[in-house]
Amino acid sequence: MYLPKHFVPDEAAVRELLAGHGASDLITMTSEGLVATLLPFEYDPDAGEHGALFGHMARGNDQWRRPVQGEAMVVVRGPEAYVTPSWYPAKEEHHRVVPTWNYITAHVYGQLLVHDDPAWIESRIRRLTDRHEAGRAEPWSVDQAPAKFVERQLRGIVGVEVVISRVEAKFKLSQNQPQSNIEGVVAGLEARDRADDAAVAAAVRAHNPHAAGDGRRER
């Protein structure tokens, strides 16, 4: 990952991203080339030295059967948004501005383990479900489904675990812009109100308490 120093987040921000994400891309290199699947993952920071990501996939998806060459990678994405140079006050001063994209992402690397154990899978399914059902007036529980039905469903999936070895994260949130441009970006995002705009605006505010820069374009 190309990672200029002003886009490097602190460890707490990375942990928050991993803990709060939903589905992410599991990517593995095999003898037949790259394979990728979008999967829901749960982050456990206490599993192993650097934490782990736990998920599951359909048994019919042969990615889990293919031996992995090297490490697996999970691409975790946060909010993202297009940034128009029209939001920069600097545009009216010298026009040396360009469009860009603000985003939050992390590349999680580690060993891929496959768990073909119904009890292991069920425990992880329950934890994942409880997490995403939390806060609902009437949260759904695995116990609401017939036991035999649950057993059949569990036979149709396998568990996957990525034992994390390292994480490369990038929070590109206008940190390389002068304060006036940053404020213009926040105002523009809040006014436009497309998908993710509010979340990106909040992230720009959170990660630019004392921002300054020279307006370089960085990807």
PDB file of C-alpha atoms in Angstrom:
ATOM      1  CA  MET A   1       0.000   0.000   0.000  1.00  0.00           C
ATOM      2  CA  TYR A   2       1.263   3.474  -0.889  1.00  0.00           C
ATOM      3  CA  LEU A   3       1.195   5.224   2.470  1.00  0.00           C
ATOM      4  CA  PRO A   4       2.375   8.843   2.808  1.00  0.00           C
ATOM      5  CA  LYS A   5       3.057   9.628   6.451  1.00  0.00           C
ATOM      6  CA  HIS A   6       0.231  12.153   6.802  1.00  0.00           C
ATOM      7  CA  PHE A   7      -2.325   9.428   5.942  1.00  0.00           C
ATOM      8  CA  VAL A   8      -1.081   6.953   8.569  1.00  0.00           C
ATOM      9  CA  PRO A   9      -3.724   6.437  11.317  1.00  0.00           C
ATOM     10  CA  ASP A  10      -2.952   5.629  14.930  1.00  0.00           C
ATOM     11  CA  GLU A  11      -3.476   2.125  16.295  1.00  0.00           C
ATOM     12  CA  ALA A  12      -6.687   3.045  18.102  1.00  0.00           C
ATOM     13  CA  ALA A  13      -8.279   4.245  14.844  1.00  0.00           C
ATOM     14  CA  VAL A  14      -7.271   1.028  13.080  1.00  0.00           C
ATOM     15  CA  ARG A  15      -8.739  -1.125  15.844  1.00  0.00           C
ATOM     16  CA  GLU A  16     -11.970   0.873  15.670  1.00  0.00           C
ATOM     17  CA  LEU A  17     -12.150   0.323  11.896  1.00  0.00           C
ATOM     18  CA  LEU A  18     -11.620  -3.427  12.234  1.00  0.00           C
ATOM     19  CA  ALA A  19     -14.102  -3.726  15.090  1.00  0.00           C
ATOM     20  CA  GLY A  20     -16.800  -1.772  13.279  1.00  0.00           C
ATOM     21  CA  HIS A  21     -16.590  -3.112   9.744  1.00  0.00           C
ATOM     22  CA  GLY A  22     -19.091  -5.534   8.256  1.00  0.00           C
ATOM     23  CA  ALA A  23     -18.203  -7.471   5.107  1.00  0.00           C
ATOM     24  CA  SER A  24     -14.751  -7.393   3.523  1.00  0.00           C
ATOM     25  CA  ASP A  25     -12.901  -9.020   0.632  1.00  0.00           C
ATOM     26  CA  LEU A  26     -10.890 -12.153   1.432  1.00  0.00           C
ATOM     27  CA  ILE A  27      -8.153 -12.453  -1.196  1.00  0.00           C
ATOM     28  CA  THR A  28      -5.848 -15.441  -1.600  1.00  0.00           C
ATOM     29  CA  MET A  29      -3.167 -16.365  -4.105  1.00  0.00           C
ATOM     30  CA  THR A  30      -3.454 -19.940  -5.338  1.00  0.00           C
ATOM     31  CA  SER A  31      -1.694 -22.037  -7.970  1.00  0.00           C
ATOM     32  CA  GLU A  32      -4.504 -21.019 -10.337  1.00  0.00           C
ATOM     33  CA  GLY A  33      -4.230 -17.306  -9.595  1.00  0.00           C
ATOM     34  CA  LEU A  34      -5.961 -14.834  -7.297  1.00  0.00           C
ATOM     35  CA  VAL A  35      -9.306 -15.707  -5.701  1.00  0.00           C
ATOM     36  CA  ALA A  36     -11.547 -13.289  -3.802  1.00  0.00           C
ATOM     37  CA  THR A  37     -14.812 -13.525  -1.868  1.00  0.00           C
ATOM     38  CA  LEU A  38     -16.787 -10.855  -0.022  1.00  0.00           C
ATOM     39  CA  LEU A  39     -17.442 -12.216   3.483  1.00  0.00           C
ATOM     40  CA  PRO A  40     -18.800 -10.906   6.790  1.00  0.00           C
ATOM     41  CA  PHE A  41     -16.005 -10.897   9.354  1.00  0.00           C
ATOM     42  CA  GLU A  42     -15.776 -10.408  13.096  1.00  0.00           C
ATOM     43  CA  TYR A  43     -12.591  -8.946  14.561  1.00  0.00           C
ATOM     44  CA  ASP A  44     -11.214 -10.389  17.803  1.00  0.00           C
ATOM     45  CA  PRO A  45      -8.262  -8.302  19.037  1.00  0.00           C
ATOM     46  CA  ASP A  46      -7.430 -10.843  21.738  1.00  0.00           C
ATOM     47  CA  ALA A  47      -6.997 -13.830  19.434  1.00  0.00           C
ATOM     48  CA  GLY A  48      -3.282 -14.375  18.994  1.00  0.00           C
ATOM     49  CA  GLU A  49      -0.532 -11.782  19.077  1.00  0.00           C
ATOM     50  CA  HIS A  50      -2.155  -9.352  16.637  1.00  0.00           C
ATOM     51  CA  GLY A  51      -5.793 -10.428  16.682  1.00  0.00           C
ATOM     52  CA  ALA A  52      -7.797 -12.386  14.112  1.00  0.00           C
ATOM     53  CA  LEU A  53     -10.710 -12.070  11.715  1.00  0.00           C
ATOM     54  CA  PHE A  54     -13.380 -14.767  11.884  1.00  0.00           C
ATOM     55  CA  GLY A  55     -15.903 -15.538   9.177  1.00  0.00           C
ATOM     56  CA  HIS A  56     -17.523 -18.260   7.108  1.00  0.00           C
ATOM     57  CA  MET A  57     -18.229 -19.095   3.486  1.00  0.00           C
ATOM     58  CA  ALA A  58     -20.388 -21.478   1.497  1.00  0.00           C
ATOM     59  CA  ARG A  59     -19.018 -25.000   1.314  1.00  0.00           C
ATOM     60  CA  GLY A  60     -19.577 -24.881  -2.440  1.00  0.00           C
ATOM     61  CA  ASN A  61     -17.155 -21.942  -2.725  1.00  0.00           C
ATOM     62  CA  ASP A  62     -13.876 -23.727  -3.435  1.00  0.00           C
ATOM     63  CA  GLN A  63     -11.674 -20.849  -2.296  1.00  0.00           C
ATOM     64  CA  TRP A  64     -11.339 -22.538   1.088  1.00  0.00           C
ATOM     65  CA  ARG A  65     -10.134 -25.760  -0.568  1.00  0.00           C
ATOM     66  CA  ARG A  66      -7.366 -24.122  -2.612  1.00  0.00           C
ATOM     67  CA  PRO A  67      -3.960 -24.075  -0.885  1.00  0.00           C
ATOM     68  CA  VAL A  68      -2.871 -20.506  -0.219  1.00  0.00           C
ATOM     69  CA  GLN A  69       0.487 -19.333  -1.492  1.00  0.00           C
ATOM     70  CA  GLY A  70       1.904 -17.016   1.139  1.00  0.00           C
ATOM     71  CA  GLU A  71      -0.466 -14.968   3.292  1.00  0.00           C
ATOM     72  CA  ALA A  72      -4.113 -14.185   2.782  1.00  0.00           C
ATOM     73  CA  MET A  73      -5.254 -10.569   2.623  1.00  0.00           C
ATOM     74  CA  VAL A  74      -8.542  -9.053   3.760  1.00  0.00           C
ATOM     75  CA  VAL A  75      -9.404  -5.617   2.344  1.00  0.00           C
ATOM     76  CA  VAL A  76     -11.428  -3.700   4.908  1.00  0.00           C
ATOM     77  CA  ARG A  77     -13.148  -0.547   3.709  1.00  0.00           C
ATOM     78  CA  GLY A  78     -14.506   2.405   5.598  1.00  0.00           C
ATOM     79  CA  PRO A  79     -16.469   5.323   4.125  1.00  0.00           C
ATOM     80  CA  GLU A  80     -15.263   6.993   0.909  1.00  0.00           C
ATOM     81  CA  ALA A  81     -16.237  10.029  -1.135  1.00  0.00           C
ATOM     82  CA  TYR A  82     -15.256  12.060  -4.191  1.00  0.00           C
ATOM     83  CA  VAL A  83     -13.787  15.486  -3.388  1.00  0.00           C
ATOM     84  CA  THR A  84     -14.247  18.243  -5.958  1.00  0.00           C
ATOM     85  CA  PRO A  85     -11.658  21.051  -6.131  1.00  0.00           C
ATOM     86  CA  SER A  86     -14.582  23.472  -6.189  1.00  0.00           C
ATOM     87  CA  TRP A  87     -14.778  23.010  -2.417  1.00  0.00           C
ATOM     88  CA  TYR A  88     -11.291  24.470  -1.936  1.00  0.00           C
ATOM     89  CA  PRO A  89     -11.061  28.224  -1.277  1.00  0.00           C
ATOM     90  CA  ALA A  90      -7.604  27.897  -2.853  1.00  0.00           C
ATOM     91  CA  LYS A  91      -9.311  27.362  -6.209  1.00  0.00           C
ATOM     92  CA  GLU A  92     -10.322  31.019  -6.279  1.00  0.00           C
ATOM     93  CA  GLU A  93      -6.808  32.097  -5.318  1.00  0.00           C
ATOM     94  CA  HIS A  94      -4.570  30.220  -7.759  1.00  0.00           C
ATOM     95  CA  HIS A  95      -6.519  27.320  -9.383  1.00  0.00           C
ATOM     96  CA  ARG A  96      -3.666  24.902  -8.624  1.00  0.00           C
ATOM     97  CA  VAL A  97      -6.090  22.287  -7.327  1.00  0.00           C
ATOM     98  CA  VAL A  98      -7.306  18.914  -8.591  1.00  0.00           C
ATOM     99  CA  PRO A  99     -10.058  16.408  -7.797  1.00  0.00           C
ATOM    100  CA  THR A 100      -9.300  13.597  -5.386  1.00  0.00           C
ATOM    101  CA  TRP A 101     -10.926  10.894  -3.293  1.00  0.00           C
ATOM    102  CA  ASN A 102     -11.117  10.648   0.490  1.00  0.00           C
ATOM    103  CA  TYR A 103     -11.315   7.171   1.965  1.00  0.00           C
ATOM    104  CA  ILE A 104     -10.539   4.830   4.836  1.00  0.00           C
ATOM    105  CA  THR A 105      -9.178   1.352   4.222  1.00  0.00           C
ATOM    106  CA  ALA A 106      -7.004  -1.347   5.747  1.00  0.00           C
ATOM    107  CA  HIS A 107      -5.166  -4.313   4.252  1.00  0.00           C
ATOM    108  CA  VAL A 108      -5.102  -7.114   6.812  1.00  0.00           C
ATOM    109  CA  TYR A 109      -2.528  -9.854   6.213  1.00  0.00           C
ATOM    110  CA  GLY A 110      -2.272 -13.224   7.885  1.00  0.00           C
ATOM    111  CA  GLN A 111      -2.466 -16.994   7.792  1.00  0.00           C
ATOM    112  CA  LEU A 112      -5.763 -18.432   6.573  1.00  0.00           C
ATOM    113  CA  LEU A 113      -7.150 -21.263   8.695  1.00  0.00           C
ATOM    114  CA  VAL A 114     -10.218 -23.300   7.723  1.00  0.00           C
ATOM    115  CA  HIS A 115     -12.534 -24.694  10.413  1.00  0.00           C
ATOM    116  CA  ASP A 116     -14.761 -27.565   9.290  1.00  0.00           C
ATOM    117  CA  ASP A 117     -16.235 -28.091  12.753  1.00  0.00           C
ATOM    118  CA  PRO A 118     -19.993 -27.415  13.176  1.00  0.00           C
ATOM    119  CA  ALA A 119     -19.623 -26.487  16.849  1.00  0.00           C
ATOM    120  CA  TRP A 120     -16.872 -23.951  16.093  1.00  0.00           C
ATOM    121  CA  ILE A 121     -18.850 -22.524  13.192  1.00  0.00           C
ATOM    122  CA  GLU A 122     -22.059 -22.263  15.202  1.00  0.00           C
ATOM    123  CA  SER A 123     -20.351 -20.367  18.012  1.00  0.00           C
ATOM    124  CA  ARG A 124     -18.948 -17.853  15.541  1.00  0.00           C
ATOM    125  CA  ILE A 125     -22.257 -17.536  13.699  1.00  0.00           C
ATOM    126  CA  ARG A 126     -23.980 -16.774  16.975  1.00  0.00           C
ATOM    127  CA  ARG A 127     -21.441 -14.088  17.884  1.00  0.00           C
ATOM    128  CA  LEU A 128     -21.653 -12.491  14.440  1.00  0.00           C
ATOM    129  CA  THR A 129     -25.456 -12.547  14.456  1.00  0.00           C
ATOM    130  CA  ASP A 130     -25.738 -11.148  17.993  1.00  0.00           C
ATOM    131  CA  ARG A 131     -23.400  -8.304  17.052  1.00  0.00           C
ATOM    132  CA  HIS A 132     -25.434  -7.225  14.025  1.00  0.00           C
ATOM    133  CA  GLU A 133     -28.813  -7.769  15.679  1.00  0.00           C
ATOM    134  CA  ALA A 134     -27.829  -5.684  18.713  1.00  0.00           C
ATOM    135  CA  GLY A 135     -29.956  -2.576  19.146  1.00  0.00           C
ATOM    136  CA  ARG A 136     -33.015  -3.900  17.330  1.00  0.00           C
ATOM    137  CA  ALA A 137     -36.301  -3.766  19.192  1.00  0.00           C
ATOM    138  CA  GLU A 138     -36.757  -7.496  18.608  1.00  0.00           C
ATOM    139  CA  PRO A 139     -33.341  -8.954  17.758  1.00  0.00           C
ATOM    140  CA  TRP A 140     -33.315 -12.206  15.836  1.00  0.00           C
ATOM    141  CA  SER A 141     -31.527 -15.160  17.428  1.00  0.00           C
ATOM    142  CA  VAL A 142     -30.254 -18.407  15.953  1.00  0.00           C
ATOM    143  CA  ASP A 143     -32.450 -20.160  18.526  1.00  0.00           C
ATOM    144  CA  GLN A 144     -35.552 -18.876  16.752  1.00  0.00           C
ATOM    145  CA  ALA A 145     -34.829 -21.189  13.817  1.00  0.00           C
ATOM    146  CA  PRO A 146     -35.654 -24.920  14.071  1.00  0.00           C
ATOM    147  CA  ALA A 147     -32.673 -26.908  15.353  1.00  0.00           C
ATOM    148  CA  LYS A 148     -32.689 -29.335  12.411  1.00  0.00           C
ATOM    149  CA  PHE A 149     -32.770 -26.434   9.975  1.00  0.00           C
ATOM    150  CA  VAL A 150     -29.777 -24.832  11.712  1.00  0.00           C
ATOM    151  CA  GLU A 151     -27.888 -28.130  11.546  1.00  0.00           C
ATOM    152  CA  ARG A 152     -28.450 -28.354   7.784  1.00  0.00           C
ATOM    153  CA  GLN A 153     -27.346 -24.758   7.296  1.00  0.00           C
ATOM    154  CA  LEU A 154     -24.164 -25.347   9.290  1.00  0.00           C
ATOM    155  CA  ARG A 155     -23.291 -28.338   7.112  1.00  0.00           C
ATOM    156  CA  GLY A 156     -23.432 -26.032   4.102  1.00  0.00           C
ATOM    157  CA  ILE A 157     -20.699 -23.649   5.293  1.00  0.00           C
ATOM    158  CA  VAL A 158     -17.128 -23.731   6.558  1.00  0.00           C
ATOM    159  CA  GLY A 159     -15.457 -21.400   9.023  1.00  0.00           C
ATOM    160  CA  VAL A 160     -12.474 -19.258   8.096  1.00  0.00           C
ATOM    161  CA  GLU A 161      -9.990 -17.478  10.325  1.00  0.00           C
ATOM    162  CA  VAL A 162      -7.304 -15.005   9.322  1.00  0.00           C
ATOM    163  CA  VAL A 163      -4.615 -14.972  12.010  1.00  0.00           C
ATOM    164  CA  ILE A 164      -3.343 -11.409  11.643  1.00  0.00           C
ATOM    165  CA  SER A 165       0.360 -10.865  11.125  1.00  0.00           C
ATOM    166  CA  ARG A 166       0.224  -7.182  10.126  1.00  0.00           C
ATOM    167  CA  VAL A 167      -2.171  -4.436   9.124  1.00  0.00           C
ATOM    168  CA  GLU A 168      -1.517  -1.625   6.662  1.00  0.00           C
ATOM    169  CA  ALA A 169      -4.142   1.096   7.063  1.00  0.00           C
ATOM    170  CA  LYS A 170      -4.676   4.361   5.233  1.00  0.00           C
ATOM    171  CA  PHE A 171      -6.991   7.167   6.299  1.00  0.00           C
ATOM    172  CA  LYS A 172      -6.847   9.631   3.397  1.00  0.00           C
ATOM    173  CA  LEU A 173      -8.897  12.516   4.754  1.00  0.00           C
ATOM    174  CA  SER A 174      -7.482  15.757   3.338  1.00  0.00           C
ATOM    175  CA  GLN A 175      -4.636  15.838   5.868  1.00  0.00           C
ATOM    176  CA  ASN A 176      -2.331  17.208   3.141  1.00  0.00           C
ATOM    177  CA  GLN A 177      -4.541  20.275   2.608  1.00  0.00           C
ATOM    178  CA  PRO A 178      -4.443  23.671   4.322  1.00  0.00           C
ATOM    179  CA  GLN A 179      -7.061  24.260   6.984  1.00  0.00           C
ATOM    180  CA  SER A 180      -9.254  26.429   4.762  1.00  0.00           C
ATOM    181  CA  ASN A 181      -9.508  23.672   2.155  1.00  0.00           C
ATOM    182  CA  ILE A 182     -10.270  21.090   4.846  1.00  0.00           C
ATOM    183  CA  GLU A 183     -13.136  23.208   6.108  1.00  0.00           C
ATOM    184  CA  GLY A 184     -14.364  23.542   2.534  1.00  0.00           C
ATOM    185  CA  VAL A 185     -14.310  19.772   2.112  1.00  0.00           C
ATOM    186  CA  VAL A 186     -16.323  19.235   5.293  1.00  0.00           C
ATOM    187  CA  ALA A 187     -18.891  21.851   4.278  1.00  0.00           C
ATOM    188  CA  GLY A 188     -19.138  20.417   0.778  1.00  0.00           C
ATOM    189  CA  LEU A 189     -19.614  16.849   1.960  1.00  0.00           C
ATOM    190  CA  GLU A 190     -22.261  17.839   4.478  1.00  0.00           C
ATOM    191  CA  ALA A 191     -24.157  19.851   1.857  1.00  0.00           C
ATOM    192  CA  ARG A 192     -23.961  17.199  -0.877  1.00  0.00           C
ATOM    193  CA  ASP A 193     -25.204  14.368   1.354  1.00  0.00           C
ATOM    194  CA  ARG A 194     -24.536  11.389  -0.905  1.00  0.00           C
ATOM    195  CA  ALA A 195     -23.891   7.908   0.443  1.00  0.00           C
ATOM    196  CA  ASP A 196     -20.971   7.995   2.912  1.00  0.00           C
ATOM    197  CA  ASP A 197     -20.637  11.812   2.720  1.00  0.00           C
ATOM    198  CA  ALA A 198     -21.638  12.424   6.332  1.00  0.00           C
ATOM    199  CA  ALA A 199     -19.337   9.679   7.586  1.00  0.00           C
ATOM    200  CA  VAL A 200     -16.406  10.996   5.558  1.00  0.00           C
ATOM    201  CA  ALA A 201     -17.073  14.545   6.766  1.00  0.00           C
ATOM    202  CA  ALA A 202     -17.030  13.355  10.376  1.00  0.00           C
ATOM    203  CA  ALA A 203     -13.795  11.450   9.745  1.00  0.00           C
ATOM    204  CA  VAL A 204     -12.179  14.494   8.136  1.00  0.00           C
ATOM    205  CA  ARG A 205     -13.047  16.524  11.237  1.00  0.00           C
ATOM    206  CA  ALA A 206     -11.743  13.821  13.569  1.00  0.00           C
ATOM    207  CA  HIS A 207      -8.413  13.389  11.806  1.00  0.00           C
ATOM    208  CA  ASN A 208      -7.598  17.035  11.087  1.00  0.00           C
ATOM    209  CA  PRO A 209      -7.537  18.849  14.443  1.00  0.00           C
ATOM    210  CA  HIS A 210      -4.454  20.909  13.445  1.00  0.00           C
ATOM    211  CA  ALA A 211      -4.165  20.273   9.721  1.00  0.00           C
ATOM    212  CA  ALA A 212      -1.877  22.154   7.380  1.00  0.00           C
ATOM    213  CA  GLY A 213      -0.220  21.284   4.118  1.00  0.00           C
ATOM    214  CA  ASP A 214       0.701  22.326   0.631  1.00  0.00           C
ATOM    215  CA  GLY A 215      -2.181  20.818  -1.314  1.00  0.00           C
ATOM    216  CA  ARG A 216      -0.220  17.933  -2.928  1.00  0.00           C
ATOM    217  CA  ARG A 217      -2.346  15.335  -4.664  1.00  0.00           C
ATOM    218  CA  GLU A 218      -1.812  11.947  -3.034  1.00  0.00           C
ATOM    219  CA  ARG A 219      -3.381   8.597  -3.897  1.00  0.00           C
TER     220      ARG A 219
END
